[in-house]
Amino acid sequence: MALLEANCVPTEDTYALLLRAYCNAGQLHRAEGVISEMQENGIPPSATVYNAYLDGLLKARCTEKAVEVYQRMKKERCRTNTETYTLMINVYGKAKQPMSSLKVFSEMKAIGCKPNICTYTALVNAFAREGLCEKAEEVFEEMQQAGHEPDVYAYNALMEAYSRAGFPQGASEIFSLMEHMGCEPDRASYNILVDAYGRAGLHQEAEAAFQELKLVGMRPTMKSHMLLLSAHAKAGNVSRCEEVMAQLHKSGLRPDTFALNAMLNAYGRAGRLDDMERLVAAMERLDGGGGAAPDIGTYNVLVNVYGRAGYLDRMEAAFGAAAARGLAADVVTWTSRISAYARKKEYGRCLEIFEEMVDAGCYPDAGTAKVLLAACSDERQVEQVTAIVRSMHKHAKMLFKL
């Protein structure tokens, strides 16, 4: 505003900086207003401006809006560049649409736009999130063939692919390769290794990776502790989880929601429901007072634990409590809820919840299909579920159509 009062004429860079400031502040509606103002003043937004907006939408995980902006860029014949394509690969990757990321990558190469190391890493990450390690490996190799020396971010992305796929040994081999090639692992590398072992139920190896992180002089972060907690929780090692939580406090770190959710999961898996409920009550009391607020993951633990134990009334109460706090149920919440009734072969109730899920705008994944099939008692029901899931899959593909 001072610039305008001084009768200075804002340039494209000025607008891009203002737009990025709004995005960083989470004021995306005002960022959109900057683009409208540019157009009203006869300044066509360039890729620099649109990229700043896409970056803000990526960070806010506004996938559909980002796709809409990308389509608008093409419609306006705005000259997209490497950063634009890299951002869109990340947008689809975070939305768990790796094949859409690949389509953007192919489109980029088709028009002669050269990918950089960030582009390749973004594509490796897109496949990594879905545990598609072979595809991630192919992109990693293509990156090297294009003359790019992998950095720690690229190696970490490939490690993540093996971790998500359930191959901790693969993640460990990439870690060793990174060291052999003279690329120094960072804290994230060790965290991925802890997570890889934890996901596979190898809590001792996860513990060793955590200790190694400290031995090389790095300070474990909240995420490091949370991943170690998750590893021991999965193994049912509640006493070690409590020790890790005590260590966390001793380090001067305040447990965040993710760490407390891991602790909740440990109590739930061990059948210590009283401890689990006490911890949730403490989280709810401290919400808004500087404590770790419960999120949908908190209630997902409750829904899953109660559902597995057959306490359907408590499960429904937890589901209602999440809604009462304004937390939108995600695919894990709905699937866990369906799963509870599927165990009792209450097929009709499972379909009712599935319809609620769709009406709420939440789309099923492979896990949802699996629990729906588990609820079936005859061939007719299996055919019905198969038809429903196929139609939903087609609809989801239309939503993310490029």
Short mmCIF file of C-alpha atoms in Angstrom, two decimals:
data_model
loop_
_atom_site.label_atom_id
_atom_site.label_comp_id
_atom_site.label_asym_id
_atom_site.label_seq_id
_atom_site.Cartn_x
_atom_site.Cartn_y
_atom_site.Cartn_z
CA MET A 1 0.00 0.00 0.00
CA ALA A 2 2.92 2.33 0.75
CA LEU A 3 4.27 1.59 -2.72
CA LEU A 4 0.98 2.68 -4.32
CA GLU A 5 0.78 5.80 -2.16
CA ALA A 6 4.27 6.74 -3.39
CA ASN A 7 2.87 6.54 -6.95
CA CYS A 8 5.13 3.61 -7.80
CA VAL A 9 3.81 1.20 -10.39
CA PRO A 10 3.81 -2.42 -9.17
CA THR A 11 5.54 -4.84 -11.50
CA GLU A 12 4.89 -8.51 -12.08
CA ASP A 13 7.53 -9.34 -9.42
CA THR A 14 5.77 -7.06 -6.92
CA TYR A 15 2.50 -8.91 -7.44
CA ALA A 16 4.24 -12.29 -7.23
CA LEU A 17 5.81 -11.34 -3.86
CA LEU A 18 2.47 -10.07 -2.52
CA LEU A 19 0.74 -13.23 -3.66
CA ARG A 20 3.38 -15.40 -2.01
CA ALA A 21 3.01 -13.43 1.23
CA TYR A 22 -0.74 -14.11 1.26
CA CYS A 23 -0.12 -17.81 0.57
CA ASN A 24 2.42 -18.03 3.40
CA ALA A 25 -0.16 -16.45 5.71
CA GLY A 26 -2.75 -19.01 4.61
CA GLN A 27 -4.94 -16.31 3.00
CA LEU A 28 -5.50 -18.08 -0.30
CA HIS A 29 -8.65 -16.09 -1.14
CA ARG A 30 -6.58 -12.90 -1.06
CA ALA A 31 -3.93 -14.54 -3.23
CA GLU A 32 -6.64 -15.20 -5.83
CA GLY A 33 -7.60 -11.52 -5.51
CA VAL A 34 -4.06 -10.48 -6.49
CA ILE A 35 -4.40 -12.34 -9.80
CA SER A 36 -7.78 -10.70 -10.44
CA GLU A 37 -6.28 -7.26 -9.69
CA MET A 38 -3.42 -7.89 -12.13
CA GLN A 39 -5.86 -8.80 -14.88
CA GLU A 40 -7.99 -5.72 -14.14
CA ASN A 41 -4.85 -3.56 -14.48
CA GLY A 42 -4.02 -5.16 -17.83
CA ILE A 43 -1.06 -7.19 -16.51
CA PRO A 44 -1.40 -10.83 -17.61
CA PRO A 45 -0.15 -13.10 -14.79
CA SER A 46 3.00 -14.93 -15.83
CA ALA A 47 4.28 -18.35 -14.74
CA THR A 48 6.17 -16.62 -11.89
CA VAL A 49 2.89 -15.37 -10.41
CA TYR A 50 0.94 -18.55 -11.03
CA ASN A 51 3.79 -20.67 -9.63
CA ALA A 52 3.70 -18.68 -6.39
CA TYR A 53 -0.04 -19.41 -6.17
CA LEU A 54 0.42 -23.10 -7.00
CA ASP A 55 3.07 -23.34 -4.28
CA GLY A 56 0.61 -21.92 -1.73
CA LEU A 57 -2.11 -24.32 -2.86
CA LEU A 58 0.35 -27.23 -2.67
CA LYS A 59 1.26 -26.38 0.93
CA ALA A 60 -2.43 -26.05 1.82
CA ARG A 61 -3.14 -29.37 0.04
CA CYS A 62 -5.84 -27.74 -2.09
CA THR A 63 -5.49 -30.27 -4.89
CA GLU A 64 -8.62 -29.50 -6.90
CA LYS A 65 -7.96 -25.74 -6.82
CA ALA A 66 -4.34 -26.30 -7.91
CA VAL A 67 -5.54 -28.41 -10.86
CA GLU A 68 -8.03 -25.68 -11.76
CA VAL A 69 -5.26 -23.03 -11.70
CA TYR A 70 -2.99 -25.26 -13.81
CA GLN A 71 -5.77 -25.70 -16.38
CA ARG A 72 -6.33 -21.93 -16.39
CA MET A 73 -2.64 -21.37 -17.12
CA LYS A 74 -2.86 -23.62 -20.17
CA LYS A 75 -6.14 -22.03 -21.31
CA GLU A 76 -4.59 -18.54 -21.06
CA ARG A 77 -1.55 -19.85 -22.95
CA CYS A 78 0.68 -18.87 -20.05
CA ARG A 79 4.21 -20.15 -20.65
CA THR A 80 4.59 -22.93 -18.11
CA ASN A 81 8.12 -23.74 -16.99
CA THR A 82 10.07 -26.40 -15.07
CA GLU A 83 8.89 -25.03 -11.73
CA THR A 84 5.24 -25.21 -12.83
CA TYR A 85 5.52 -28.88 -13.78
CA THR A 86 7.50 -29.73 -10.65
CA LEU A 87 4.82 -28.11 -8.50
CA MET A 88 2.04 -30.04 -10.25
CA ILE A 89 3.94 -33.33 -9.90
CA ASN A 90 4.10 -32.57 -6.17
CA VAL A 91 0.40 -31.61 -6.06
CA TYR A 92 -0.67 -34.95 -7.54
CA GLY A 93 1.93 -36.83 -5.51
CA LYS A 94 0.60 -35.47 -2.22
CA ALA A 95 -2.93 -36.29 -3.39
CA LYS A 96 -1.77 -39.91 -3.86
CA GLN A 97 -2.21 -39.72 -7.63
CA PRO A 98 1.24 -40.88 -8.85
CA MET A 99 0.05 -41.74 -12.35
CA SER A 100 -1.26 -38.18 -12.76
CA SER A 101 2.20 -36.98 -11.64
CA LEU A 102 3.74 -39.19 -14.33
CA LYS A 103 1.33 -37.76 -16.92
CA VAL A 104 2.44 -34.21 -16.05
CA PHE A 105 6.09 -35.34 -16.29
CA SER A 106 5.45 -36.83 -19.77
CA GLU A 107 3.59 -33.69 -20.88
CA MET A 108 6.54 -31.60 -19.72
CA LYS A 109 9.06 -33.60 -21.74
CA ALA A 110 6.75 -33.64 -24.78
CA ILE A 111 6.88 -29.83 -25.08
CA GLY A 112 10.66 -29.79 -24.62
CA CYS A 113 10.71 -28.48 -21.04
CA LYS A 114 13.75 -29.95 -19.30
CA PRO A 115 13.23 -31.59 -15.87
CA ASN A 116 15.72 -30.66 -13.13
CA ILE A 117 16.76 -32.68 -10.08
CA CYS A 118 13.80 -31.25 -8.10
CA THR A 119 11.40 -32.50 -10.79
CA TYR A 120 12.82 -36.02 -10.70
CA THR A 121 12.81 -36.04 -6.89
CA ALA A 122 9.17 -34.90 -6.86
CA LEU A 123 8.25 -37.81 -9.16
CA VAL A 124 10.22 -40.32 -7.05
CA ASN A 125 8.33 -38.97 -4.02
CA ALA A 126 4.97 -39.35 -5.80
CA PHE A 127 5.63 -43.07 -6.33
CA ALA A 128 7.24 -43.40 -2.89
CA ARG A 129 4.07 -42.26 -1.09
CA GLU A 130 2.22 -45.22 -2.59
CA GLY A 131 5.08 -47.65 -1.96
CA LEU A 132 5.68 -48.15 -5.70
CA CYS A 133 9.39 -48.82 -5.28
CA GLU A 134 10.00 -50.24 -8.78
CA LYS A 135 8.56 -47.13 -10.42
CA ALA A 136 10.50 -44.90 -8.00
CA GLU A 137 13.69 -46.82 -8.87
CA GLU A 138 13.05 -46.32 -12.62
CA VAL A 139 12.69 -42.54 -12.19
CA PHE A 140 15.79 -42.45 -9.97
CA GLU A 141 17.80 -44.23 -12.68
CA GLU A 142 16.40 -41.94 -15.40
CA MET A 143 17.50 -38.95 -13.29
CA GLN A 144 21.07 -40.30 -13.20
CA GLN A 145 21.02 -41.02 -16.96
CA ALA A 146 19.98 -37.38 -17.50
CA GLY A 147 23.23 -36.34 -15.80
CA HIS A 148 21.88 -35.39 -12.36
CA GLU A 149 23.90 -36.47 -9.33
CA PRO A 150 21.42 -37.65 -6.66
CA ASP A 151 21.40 -35.49 -3.54
CA VAL A 152 20.22 -36.41 -0.03
CA TYR A 153 16.61 -35.48 -0.94
CA ALA A 154 16.59 -37.86 -3.90
CA TYR A 155 18.08 -40.71 -1.85
CA ASN A 156 15.58 -40.04 0.95
CA ALA A 157 12.70 -40.19 -1.53
CA LEU A 158 13.88 -43.60 -2.78
CA MET A 159 14.34 -44.83 0.80
CA GLU A 160 10.76 -43.74 1.52
CA ALA A 161 9.51 -45.83 -1.42
CA TYR A 162 11.01 -49.01 0.06
CA SER A 163 9.79 -48.07 3.52
CA ARG A 164 6.19 -47.60 2.36
CA ALA A 165 6.36 -50.82 0.33
CA GLY A 166 7.31 -52.76 3.46
CA PHE A 167 10.91 -53.48 2.42
CA PRO A 168 13.10 -52.09 5.22
CA GLN A 169 16.15 -53.92 3.87
CA GLY A 170 15.76 -51.99 0.59
CA ALA A 171 15.64 -48.69 2.50
CA SER A 172 18.74 -49.75 4.45
CA GLU A 173 20.61 -50.61 1.22
CA ILE A 174 19.80 -47.18 -0.27
CA PHE A 175 21.05 -45.59 2.98
CA SER A 176 24.35 -47.51 2.64
CA LEU A 177 24.59 -46.60 -1.05
CA MET A 178 24.13 -42.92 -0.20
CA GLU A 179 27.03 -43.08 2.28
CA HIS A 180 29.18 -45.03 -0.21
CA MET A 181 28.58 -42.36 -2.87
CA GLY A 182 29.79 -39.65 -0.50
CA CYS A 183 26.35 -38.17 0.13
CA GLU A 184 25.93 -37.53 3.85
CA PRO A 185 22.62 -38.73 5.34
CA ASP A 186 20.61 -36.09 7.18
CA ARG A 187 18.19 -36.39 10.08
CA ALA A 188 15.35 -37.24 7.69
CA SER A 189 17.39 -40.19 6.35
CA TYR A 190 17.62 -41.70 9.84
CA ASN A 191 13.94 -40.97 10.50
CA ILE A 192 12.97 -42.83 7.31
CA LEU A 193 15.09 -45.78 8.44
CA VAL A 194 13.41 -45.82 11.88
CA ASP A 195 10.02 -45.67 10.13
CA ALA A 196 10.93 -48.42 7.64
CA TYR A 197 11.85 -50.86 10.41
CA GLY A 198 8.88 -49.78 12.53
CA ARG A 199 6.39 -50.37 9.70
CA ALA A 200 7.82 -53.88 9.26
CA GLY A 201 7.46 -54.64 12.98
CA LEU A 202 11.24 -54.69 13.53
CA HIS A 203 11.31 -52.55 16.67
CA GLN A 204 14.87 -53.54 17.69
CA GLU A 205 16.27 -52.41 14.34
CA ALA A 206 14.20 -49.20 14.59
CA GLU A 207 15.70 -48.62 18.02
CA ALA A 208 19.22 -49.18 16.63
CA ALA A 209 18.64 -46.63 13.84
CA PHE A 210 17.36 -44.11 16.41
CA GLN A 211 20.45 -44.63 18.59
CA GLU A 212 22.71 -44.31 15.51
CA LEU A 213 21.13 -40.91 14.79
CA LYS A 214 22.26 -39.75 18.24
CA LEU A 215 25.72 -41.34 17.90
CA VAL A 216 26.50 -39.31 14.75
CA GLY A 217 25.76 -36.13 16.72
CA MET A 218 22.26 -35.35 15.50
CA ARG A 219 19.53 -34.41 17.94
CA PRO A 220 16.32 -36.46 17.56
CA THR A 221 13.32 -34.28 16.72
CA MET A 222 9.71 -34.72 17.75
CA LYS A 223 9.21 -36.74 14.57
CA SER A 224 12.15 -39.03 15.45
CA HIS A 225 10.56 -39.81 18.82
CA MET A 226 7.12 -40.24 17.27
CA LEU A 227 8.43 -42.78 14.73
CA LEU A 228 10.23 -44.71 17.47
CA LEU A 229 7.04 -44.66 19.55
CA SER A 230 5.08 -46.01 16.57
CA ALA A 231 7.62 -48.81 16.06
CA HIS A 232 7.36 -49.98 19.66
CA ALA A 233 3.58 -49.47 19.69
CA LYS A 234 3.23 -51.78 16.70
CA ALA A 235 5.30 -54.40 18.53
CA GLY A 236 3.12 -54.01 21.64
CA ASN A 237 6.12 -52.81 23.66
CA VAL A 238 4.21 -50.34 25.86
CA SER A 239 6.87 -50.03 28.57
CA ARG A 240 9.45 -48.85 26.01
CA CYS A 241 6.87 -46.41 24.58
CA GLU A 242 6.49 -44.90 28.03
CA GLU A 243 10.29 -44.65 28.34
CA VAL A 244 10.50 -42.87 24.97
CA MET A 245 7.79 -40.45 26.09
CA ALA A 246 9.77 -39.75 29.29
CA GLN A 247 12.93 -39.19 27.20
CA LEU A 248 11.03 -36.77 25.04
CA HIS A 249 10.02 -34.70 28.06
CA LYS A 250 13.58 -34.87 29.42
CA SER A 251 14.90 -33.48 26.12
CA GLY A 252 12.72 -30.43 26.63
CA LEU A 253 10.42 -31.40 23.78
CA ARG A 254 6.70 -31.10 24.29
CA PRO A 255 4.84 -34.11 22.83
CA ASP A 256 2.82 -33.11 19.79
CA THR A 257 -0.41 -34.68 18.59
CA PHE A 258 1.39 -37.27 16.44
CA ALA A 259 3.53 -38.47 19.36
CA LEU A 260 0.51 -38.72 21.67
CA ASN A 261 -1.45 -40.56 18.98
CA ALA A 262 1.37 -43.11 18.80
CA MET A 263 1.15 -43.52 22.58
CA LEU A 264 -2.64 -43.95 22.30
CA ASN A 265 -2.09 -46.64 19.69
CA ALA A 266 0.35 -48.45 22.01
CA TYR A 267 -2.19 -48.49 24.84
CA GLY A 268 -4.95 -49.59 22.47
CA ARG A 269 -2.95 -52.45 20.97
CA ALA A 270 -2.02 -53.65 24.45
CA GLY A 271 -5.66 -53.59 25.54
CA ARG A 272 -4.98 -50.88 28.12
CA LEU A 273 -8.17 -49.00 27.30
CA ASP A 274 -8.32 -47.12 30.62
CA ASP A 275 -4.88 -45.59 29.97
CA MET A 276 -5.89 -44.81 26.39
CA GLU A 277 -9.06 -43.05 27.54
CA ARG A 278 -7.22 -41.08 30.23
CA LEU A 279 -4.72 -39.81 27.66
CA VAL A 280 -7.49 -38.77 25.24
CA ALA A 281 -9.31 -36.96 28.07
CA ALA A 282 -6.08 -35.10 28.93
CA MET A 283 -5.62 -34.10 25.26
CA GLU A 284 -9.20 -32.84 25.07
CA ARG A 285 -8.82 -30.82 28.30
CA LEU A 286 -5.58 -29.18 27.13
CA ASP A 287 -6.92 -28.37 23.65
CA GLY A 288 -6.68 -24.62 23.12
CA GLY A 289 -4.50 -24.19 26.18
CA GLY A 290 -1.15 -24.78 24.49
CA GLY A 291 -1.44 -28.56 24.58
CA ALA A 292 -1.45 -31.05 21.73
CA ALA A 293 -4.95 -30.87 20.29
CA PRO A 294 -6.68 -34.10 19.26
CA ASP A 295 -6.91 -34.49 15.48
CA ILE A 296 -8.76 -36.99 13.31
CA GLY A 297 -5.85 -39.41 13.81
CA THR A 298 -6.59 -39.38 17.55
CA TYR A 299 -10.16 -40.48 17.00
CA ASN A 300 -9.11 -42.93 14.29
CA VAL A 301 -7.15 -44.80 16.98
CA LEU A 302 -10.23 -44.90 19.22
CA VAL A 303 -12.58 -46.00 16.41
CA ASN A 304 -10.15 -48.74 15.36
CA VAL A 305 -9.44 -50.02 18.91
CA TYR A 306 -13.08 -50.05 20.01
CA GLY A 307 -14.17 -51.59 16.69
CA ARG A 308 -11.63 -54.42 16.97
CA ALA A 309 -12.67 -55.06 20.57
CA GLY A 310 -16.33 -55.24 19.55
CA TYR A 311 -17.33 -52.18 21.63
CA LEU A 312 -19.57 -50.70 18.95
CA ASP A 313 -21.30 -48.18 21.24
CA ARG A 314 -17.95 -46.74 22.33
CA MET A 315 -16.78 -46.73 18.72
CA GLU A 316 -19.83 -44.75 17.57
CA ALA A 317 -19.35 -42.34 20.51
CA ALA A 318 -15.73 -41.72 19.42
CA PHE A 319 -16.91 -41.17 15.83
CA GLY A 320 -19.50 -38.66 17.09
CA ALA A 321 -16.93 -36.92 19.33
CA ALA A 322 -14.70 -36.26 16.30
CA ALA A 323 -17.61 -34.71 14.40
CA ALA A 324 -18.58 -32.63 17.45
CA ARG A 325 -15.07 -31.13 17.46
CA GLY A 326 -15.41 -30.19 13.79
CA LEU A 327 -12.98 -32.90 12.61
CA ALA A 328 -13.88 -34.40 9.23
CA ALA A 329 -13.70 -38.19 9.12
CA ASP A 330 -11.14 -39.45 6.59
CA VAL A 331 -10.93 -42.75 4.71
CA VAL A 332 -9.26 -44.43 7.73
CA THR A 333 -12.10 -43.37 10.06
CA TRP A 334 -14.83 -44.64 7.75
CA THR A 335 -13.00 -47.85 6.87
CA SER A 336 -12.32 -48.69 10.54
CA ARG A 337 -15.98 -48.11 11.32
CA ILE A 338 -17.14 -50.33 8.44
CA SER A 339 -14.59 -52.96 9.50
CA ALA A 340 -16.15 -53.24 12.97
CA TYR A 341 -19.52 -54.19 11.49
CA ALA A 342 -17.90 -56.36 8.81
CA ARG A 343 -16.47 -58.57 11.58
CA LYS A 344 -20.02 -59.22 12.70
CA LYS A 345 -21.15 -59.81 9.08
CA GLU A 346 -23.63 -56.91 9.33
CA TYR A 347 -23.60 -56.34 5.58
CA GLY A 348 -26.56 -53.93 5.53
CA ARG A 349 -25.01 -51.68 8.18
CA CYS A 350 -21.69 -51.70 6.30
CA LEU A 351 -23.43 -50.45 3.14
CA GLU A 352 -25.25 -47.74 5.11
CA ILE A 353 -21.94 -46.43 6.49
CA PHE A 354 -20.38 -46.67 3.03
CA GLU A 355 -23.18 -44.46 1.66
CA GLU A 356 -22.61 -41.98 4.50
CA MET A 357 -18.92 -41.96 3.60
CA VAL A 358 -19.61 -41.20 -0.08
CA ASP A 359 -22.19 -38.51 0.82
CA ALA A 360 -19.53 -36.89 3.03
CA GLY A 361 -17.26 -36.62 -0.04
CA CYS A 362 -14.77 -39.24 1.16
CA TYR A 363 -13.67 -41.78 -1.46
CA PRO A 364 -12.83 -45.41 -0.67
CA ASP A 365 -9.40 -46.95 -1.04
CA ALA A 366 -8.26 -50.57 -1.36
CA GLY A 367 -8.68 -51.02 2.40
CA THR A 368 -12.34 -49.97 2.20
CA ALA A 369 -13.00 -52.45 -0.59
CA LYS A 370 -11.32 -55.19 1.43
CA VAL A 371 -13.48 -54.67 4.54
CA LEU A 372 -16.66 -54.39 2.46
CA LEU A 373 -15.85 -57.74 0.85
CA ALA A 374 -15.19 -59.19 4.32
CA ALA A 375 -18.77 -58.29 5.27
CA CYS A 376 -20.21 -60.35 2.41
CA SER A 377 -21.92 -63.65 3.17
CA ASP A 378 -22.82 -64.75 -0.37
CA GLU A 379 -21.87 -64.35 -4.02
CA ARG A 380 -24.63 -61.79 -4.69
CA GLN A 381 -23.22 -59.46 -2.03
CA VAL A 382 -19.68 -59.88 -3.40
CA GLU A 383 -20.89 -58.89 -6.88
CA GLN A 384 -22.76 -55.89 -5.48
CA VAL A 385 -19.71 -54.62 -3.55
CA THR A 386 -17.44 -55.13 -6.58
CA ALA A 387 -19.80 -53.08 -8.78
CA ILE A 388 -20.02 -50.29 -6.19
CA VAL A 389 -16.23 -50.01 -5.73
CA ARG A 390 -15.62 -50.02 -9.51
CA SER A 391 -18.10 -47.20 -10.06
CA MET A 392 -16.53 -45.16 -7.23
CA HIS A 393 -13.05 -45.73 -8.69
CA LYS A 394 -14.19 -44.37 -12.06
CA HIS A 395 -15.70 -41.31 -10.39
CA ALA A 396 -12.48 -40.62 -8.44
CA LYS A 397 -10.47 -40.82 -11.67
CA MET A 398 -12.76 -38.22 -13.24
CA LEU A 399 -12.14 -35.82 -10.34
CA PHE A 400 -8.39 -35.90 -10.91
CA LYS A 401 -8.54 -35.87 -14.70
CA LEU A 402 -5.85 -33.64 -16.18
#
